[in-house]
């Protein structure tokens, strides 16, 4: 049975899939986008929208740094809701400042502006934080965006450039060089799977685990917080294999609201808000910013983020015979690295050498 033929079929309309589809259309390719809907409604809608130079590993930082440069072209786009609030990494005690110094060295070595802060300067910059904090690290060029709206804008631009949208349809399975949709239609061509946690259903041999996270947003309190603030132990939680963990992660939104994270639960399947986990996350946040206890919360929600075997996303060809490509496994950095991931993927797809070494991200590292 034959079907409609495309140069590239993108499975997934989150921020990564949308960026890949938009880049592919920009290359002049005939593109299809499959998304069960809504666009940006999966991991993208459960993210905090960080654009952060995460000093998690040298490969992670290289991808983030590359992608953050590409994000700059959208800084004035209304749909992005770009807010350059900067990031404050904070230390609870003096020994944690050694981690801040390590992050400082990594960041400045990669060309990222950063500055160490002592206890007094941290208090001047963010007086609502606990006065017992020992200090921290300021990364002034980090920012935040609103990912679902940005994903929709990218999909709309791809469609305006000729991409065919299959929104409300699900990719049931891969058949040779084709995708079978849940309505029986068959799309033929190279396939790029950027479906977040659903990627493993289409390519089960790819090591990918779902990590559940909680978020909570407050009412509007303009001026309470200027920077997004993360505890220095946050990266340990990202890399860790604990069944569950929490870390302080607080973000001021342009609306004056505060977005509070974060929690992580490996292999959780229930999407419902867990009151014990939410309480644990909030108690962690209160210890860093006691004023949060007095603020009014509007709602809490959860989402599932795709986690790779080694903390780095899978970017590249997964099966040359069937022409299957992958852009998945970004966990909490899908928004930050979306444009860098798309550019690397399209460069490889078009037979070009990417701007940064793609080796650490190639799926072959886990599929060979």
Coordinates of C-alpha atoms in Angstrom, one line a residue:
X1 CA 0.0 0.0 0.0
X2 CA 1.5 3.4 -1.0
X3 CA 0.8 6.7 0.7
X4 CA 1.7 10.4 0.5
X5 CA 5.4 10.9 0.2
X6 CA 7.5 13.4 2.0
X7 CA 11.2 14.3 2.3
X8 CA 10.8 14.3 6.1
X9 CA 8.0 13.2 8.4
X10 CA 8.3 14.8 11.9
X11 CA 6.6 12.8 14.6
X12 CA 6.0 15.2 17.5
X13 CA 4.8 18.9 17.7
X14 CA 6.6 19.9 20.9
X15 CA 9.3 22.6 20.9
X16 CA 12.0 20.2 19.6
X17 CA 9.8 18.7 16.8
X18 CA 8.5 22.1 15.9
X19 CA 12.0 23.5 15.6
X20 CA 13.1 20.6 13.5
X21 CA 10.1 20.9 11.2
X22 CA 10.6 24.6 10.8
X23 CA 14.3 24.2 10.0
X24 CA 13.5 21.4 7.5
X25 CA 11.0 23.7 5.7
X26 CA 13.7 26.3 5.6
X27 CA 15.9 23.8 3.8
X28 CA 13.2 23.5 1.1
X29 CA 12.1 20.0 2.2
X30 CA 8.6 18.7 1.8
X31 CA 7.6 18.1 5.4
X32 CA 4.8 16.5 7.4
X33 CA 4.2 17.0 11.1
X34 CA 2.3 14.4 13.1
X35 CA 1.0 15.5 16.5
X36 CA -1.9 14.0 18.5
X37 CA -2.4 17.4 20.0
X38 CA -2.4 20.0 21.2
X39 CA 0.8 21.4 19.7
X40 CA 3.2 21.9 22.6
X41 CA 1.0 20.0 25.0
X42 CA 3.4 17.3 26.1
X43 CA 6.7 17.8 27.8
X44 CA 6.8 21.3 26.3
X45 CA 3.7 22.3 28.2
X46 CA 5.2 20.9 31.4
X47 CA 8.4 22.8 31.3
X48 CA 9.5 26.0 33.0
X49 CA 10.7 27.5 29.8
X50 CA 14.3 28.0 31.0
X51 CA 16.9 29.2 28.5
X52 CA 19.8 28.4 30.7
X53 CA 23.4 27.6 30.2
X54 CA 23.3 24.5 32.3
X55 CA 26.8 23.4 33.5
X56 CA 25.7 19.8 33.8
X57 CA 28.5 18.3 31.6
X58 CA 30.8 19.7 28.9
X59 CA 28.7 18.2 26.1
X60 CA 25.4 19.5 27.7
X61 CA 26.9 23.0 28.0
X62 CA 28.2 22.9 24.5
X63 CA 24.8 22.1 23.1
X64 CA 23.1 24.7 25.4
X65 CA 25.6 27.4 24.5
X66 CA 25.1 26.8 20.8
X67 CA 21.3 26.7 21.0
X68 CA 21.1 29.8 23.2
X69 CA 22.9 31.8 20.5
X70 CA 20.2 30.6 18.0
X71 CA 17.4 31.6 20.4
X72 CA 18.6 35.2 20.3
X73 CA 17.0 35.8 16.9
X74 CA 13.6 35.3 18.7
X75 CA 14.2 37.7 21.6
X76 CA 11.9 40.3 20.1
X77 CA 9.2 37.9 19.0
X78 CA 6.0 38.6 20.9
X79 CA 5.0 34.9 20.8
X80 CA 8.2 33.8 22.5
X81 CA 7.5 36.0 25.6
X82 CA 11.3 36.2 26.0
X83 CA 12.3 37.5 29.4
X84 CA 16.0 38.0 30.1
X85 CA 15.8 37.6 33.8
X86 CA 19.2 35.9 34.3
X87 CA 19.9 32.9 36.5
X88 CA 21.0 32.9 40.1
X89 CA 22.6 29.7 41.3
X90 CA 22.5 29.8 45.1
X91 CA 24.5 28.0 47.8
X92 CA 22.9 27.1 51.2
X93 CA 26.3 26.8 52.9
X94 CA 29.9 27.8 52.4
X95 CA 31.0 24.4 51.0
X96 CA 28.6 24.6 48.2
X97 CA 30.4 27.7 46.9
X98 CA 33.1 25.3 45.6
X99 CA 30.4 24.0 43.2
X100 CA 29.6 27.6 42.2
X101 CA 33.3 28.2 41.5
X102 CA 33.4 25.0 39.3
X103 CA 30.3 26.2 37.4
X104 CA 31.8 29.6 37.0
X105 CA 35.0 28.1 35.5
X106 CA 32.9 25.9 33.1
X107 CA 30.7 28.8 32.0
X108 CA 33.3 31.4 31.5
X109 CA 35.5 28.9 29.7
X110 CA 32.7 28.4 27.2
X111 CA 32.3 32.1 26.7
X112 CA 29.3 32.6 29.0
X113 CA 29.2 35.7 31.1
X114 CA 29.0 34.8 34.8
X115 CA 29.8 36.4 38.2
X116 CA 30.3 35.0 41.7
X117 CA 28.2 36.7 44.4
X118 CA 29.0 36.8 48.1
X119 CA 26.3 36.6 50.8
X120 CA 25.8 40.4 51.0
X121 CA 25.4 40.9 47.2
X122 CA 23.0 38.0 46.9
X123 CA 20.9 39.6 49.6
X124 CA 20.9 43.0 47.8
X125 CA 19.9 41.4 44.5
X126 CA 17.2 39.2 45.9
X127 CA 16.1 40.3 49.4
X128 CA 13.2 37.9 49.6
X129 CA 15.6 34.9 49.6
X130 CA 16.7 33.4 52.9
X131 CA 19.3 35.5 54.5
X132 CA 21.2 32.4 55.6
X133 CA 22.3 31.6 52.0
X134 CA 26.0 31.7 51.6
X135 CA 26.2 33.3 48.2
X136 CA 25.9 32.1 44.6
X137 CA 26.6 32.6 40.9
X138 CA 24.9 35.0 38.5
X139 CA 24.5 34.2 34.8
X140 CA 22.9 37.5 33.6
X141 CA 22.2 36.5 30.0
X142 CA 19.9 33.5 30.7
X143 CA 16.3 34.0 30.0
X144 CA 12.8 32.4 30.0
X145 CA 10.2 31.9 27.3
X146 CA 6.7 30.5 27.0
X147 CA 7.3 27.2 25.2
X148 CA 3.8 26.1 24.1
X149 CA 3.1 29.4 22.3
X150 CA 6.6 29.3 20.7
X151 CA 6.0 25.7 19.5
X152 CA 2.7 26.7 17.9
X153 CA 4.4 29.7 16.2
X154 CA 7.0 27.4 14.7
X155 CA 4.5 24.9 13.5
X156 CA 2.4 27.7 12.0
X157 CA 5.4 29.1 10.2
X158 CA 6.3 25.6 8.9
X159 CA 2.8 25.2 7.6
X160 CA 2.9 28.6 5.9
X161 CA 6.1 27.3 4.2
X162 CA 4.3 24.3 2.9
X163 CA 4.5 21.7 5.7
X164 CA 1.4 19.4 5.9
X165 CA -0.1 19.1 9.4
X166 CA -1.6 16.0 10.8
X167 CA -2.7 17.4 14.1
X168 CA -5.1 15.2 16.1
X169 CA -3.5 12.1 14.5
X170 CA -1.1 9.6 16.2
X171 CA 1.8 7.7 14.7
X172 CA 0.8 4.1 15.3
X173 CA 3.9 2.4 14.1
X174 CA 6.8 2.5 11.6
X175 CA 6.6 0.3 8.6
X176 CA 9.8 0.3 6.5
X177 CA 10.3 3.8 5.2
X178 CA 6.8 4.9 6.3
X179 CA 4.6 5.9 9.2
X180 CA 1.1 4.4 9.7
X181 CA -1.3 6.8 11.3
X182 CA -4.1 5.8 13.6
X183 CA -6.7 6.6 10.9
X184 CA -5.0 4.1 8.6
X185 CA -3.2 6.6 6.4
X186 CA 0.3 5.8 5.4
X187 CA 3.0 8.5 5.0
X188 CA 6.2 7.6 3.2
X189 CA 9.6 9.1 3.6
X190 CA 12.4 9.6 6.1
X191 CA 11.1 9.8 9.6
X192 CA 12.2 12.0 12.5
X193 CA 10.9 10.9 15.8
X194 CA 10.7 13.9 18.2
X195 CA 7.8 12.6 20.3
X196 CA 9.2 13.0 23.8
X197 CA 8.3 10.0 26.1
X198 CA 6.2 8.5 23.3
X199 CA 9.4 8.0 21.2
X200 CA 10.1 4.7 22.9
X201 CA 6.8 3.3 21.7
X202 CA 7.9 3.7 18.1
X203 CA 11.5 2.7 18.7
X204 CA 11.5 0.5 21.8
X205 CA 15.3 -0.4 21.5
X206 CA 16.1 3.2 22.3
X207 CA 16.9 3.6 26.1
X208 CA 14.4 6.2 27.2
X209 CA 12.6 6.7 30.6
X210 CA 9.8 9.0 31.6
X211 CA 10.5 11.4 34.5
X212 CA 7.5 12.9 36.1
X213 CA 7.7 16.5 37.3
X214 CA 5.4 18.9 39.3
X215 CA 5.0 22.6 38.8
X216 CA 3.0 25.2 40.7
X217 CA 2.2 28.8 39.7
X218 CA 1.2 31.6 42.0
X219 CA -1.0 34.7 41.7
X220 CA 0.6 37.9 40.5
X221 CA 3.3 39.4 42.8
X222 CA 5.3 41.8 40.6
X223 CA 8.7 42.8 42.0
X224 CA 9.0 40.0 44.5
X225 CA 11.7 38.2 42.4
X226 CA 14.0 39.5 39.6
X227 CA 16.0 36.5 38.6
X228 CA 15.2 32.8 38.1
X229 CA 16.8 31.1 41.0
X230 CA 18.1 27.5 41.3
X231 CA 19.9 25.7 44.0
X232 CA 23.4 24.5 43.2
X233 CA 22.3 20.9 44.0
X234 CA 19.9 21.1 41.0
X235 CA 22.3 19.5 38.6
X236 CA 22.9 16.5 40.9
X237 CA 19.2 15.8 40.8
X238 CA 19.2 15.9 37.0
X239 CA 22.0 13.4 36.9
X240 CA 20.8 11.3 39.8
X241 CA 19.1 7.9 39.6
X242 CA 17.0 8.3 42.8
X243 CA 13.4 7.2 42.4
X244 CA 12.3 10.7 43.4
X245 CA 14.0 14.0 44.2
X246 CA 13.2 17.7 44.7
X247 CA 15.2 20.8 44.1
X248 CA 14.6 24.5 44.5
X249 CA 13.8 26.1 41.1
X250 CA 11.9 29.4 41.1
X251 CA 11.1 31.6 38.2
X252 CA 9.5 35.1 37.8
X253 CA 7.1 35.3 34.9
X254 CA 6.6 38.5 32.9
X255 CA 3.0 38.5 34.3
X256 CA 4.3 38.9 37.9
X257 CA 3.5 35.3 38.7
X258 CA 6.0 32.9 40.2
X259 CA 6.6 29.5 38.7
X260 CA 7.8 27.0 41.3
X261 CA 9.6 23.7 40.7
X262 CA 10.9 21.2 40.7
X263 CA 10.3 17.5 41.4
X264 CA 11.5 14.3 39.6
X265 CA 10.0 10.9 39.7
X266 CA 11.5 8.2 37.5
X267 CA 9.2 5.7 35.8
X268 CA 6.0 7.2 37.4
X269 CA 2.9 6.6 35.2
X270 CA 0.2 8.4 37.1
X271 CA -0.3 12.0 35.8
X272 CA -2.2 13.1 38.8
X273 CA -0.7 15.7 41.2
X274 CA 0.8 13.9 44.2
X275 CA 0.1 15.9 47.3
X276 CA 3.0 14.4 49.2
X277 CA 5.4 15.1 46.4
X278 CA 4.0 18.6 45.9
X279 CA 4.4 19.3 49.7
X280 CA 7.9 18.0 49.6
X281 CA 8.8 20.3 46.7
X282 CA 7.2 23.3 48.3
X283 CA 8.9 22.7 51.7
X284 CA 12.2 22.7 49.8
X285 CA 11.2 26.0 48.1
X286 CA 10.1 27.6 51.4
X287 CA 13.6 26.8 52.9
X288 CA 15.2 29.0 50.2
X289 CA 12.5 31.7 50.1
X290 CA 10.3 31.8 53.2
X291 CA 8.1 34.5 51.7
X292 CA 6.6 31.9 49.4
X293 CA 4.5 30.5 52.3
X294 CA 2.5 33.7 52.3
X295 CA 1.7 33.7 48.6
X296 CA -1.5 32.4 46.9
X297 CA -1.1 29.4 44.6
X298 CA -3.3 29.3 41.5
X299 CA -2.8 25.7 40.3
X300 CA -0.4 22.8 40.2
X301 CA 0.1 20.3 37.3
X302 CA 2.5 17.6 36.2
X303 CA 4.2 16.4 33.0
X304 CA 6.5 13.7 31.8
X305 CA 10.0 14.5 30.5
X306 CA 12.0 12.0 28.3
X307 CA 15.3 11.0 29.9
X308 CA 18.1 9.4 28.0
X309 CA 20.5 6.8 29.3
X310 CA 23.3 9.3 29.9
X311 CA 21.6 12.6 30.3
X312 CA 22.3 13.8 26.8
X313 CA 19.7 13.9 24.0
X314 CA 19.7 11.5 21.1
X315 CA 20.3 13.5 17.9
X316 CA 20.9 11.9 14.6
X317 CA 20.2 8.8 12.5
X318 CA 18.9 5.7 14.4
X319 CA 18.3 3.3 11.5
X320 CA 19.9 4.0 8.1
X321 CA 18.1 1.1 6.4
X322 CA 14.7 2.5 7.4
X323 CA 15.8 6.2 7.3
X324 CA 14.8 6.8 10.9
X325 CA 16.1 9.8 12.7
X326 CA 15.8 10.8 16.4
X327 CA 15.6 14.1 18.3
X328 CA 14.5 13.0 21.8
X329 CA 15.7 12.5 25.4
X330 CA 16.3 16.1 26.4
X331 CA 14.6 15.8 29.8
X332 CA 14.4 19.3 31.3
X333 CA 16.6 21.0 28.7
X334 CA 14.4 20.6 25.6
X335 CA 13.4 24.2 25.4
X336 CA 17.0 25.5 25.9
X337 CA 18.4 23.2 23.3
X338 CA 15.6 23.0 20.8
X339 CA 17.2 25.2 18.1
X340 CA 20.6 23.7 18.5
X341 CA 19.2 20.2 18.3
X342 CA 17.2 21.1 15.2
X343 CA 20.3 22.6 13.5
X344 CA 22.5 19.6 14.3
X345 CA 19.8 17.2 13.1
X346 CA 19.2 19.0 9.8
X347 CA 22.9 19.5 9.1
X348 CA 23.4 15.7 9.5
X349 CA 20.3 15.0 7.5
X350 CA 21.6 17.2 4.7
X351 CA 25.0 15.7 4.8
X352 CA 26.8 18.8 6.3
X353 CA 29.2 19.1 9.2
X354 CA 27.3 20.7 12.2
X355 CA 28.7 23.8 13.9
X356 CA 29.5 21.7 17.0
X357 CA 30.7 18.2 17.3
X358 CA 27.6 15.9 17.2
X359 CA 29.4 12.8 18.5
X360 CA 28.2 13.0 22.1
X361 CA 24.6 13.1 21.0
X362 CA 24.5 10.5 18.2
X363 CA 22.0 7.6 18.9
X364 CA 24.7 5.1 17.8
X365 CA 26.2 5.4 21.3
X366 CA 23.3 3.4 22.7
X367 CA 22.1 1.5 19.6
X368 CA 25.3 0.0 18.3

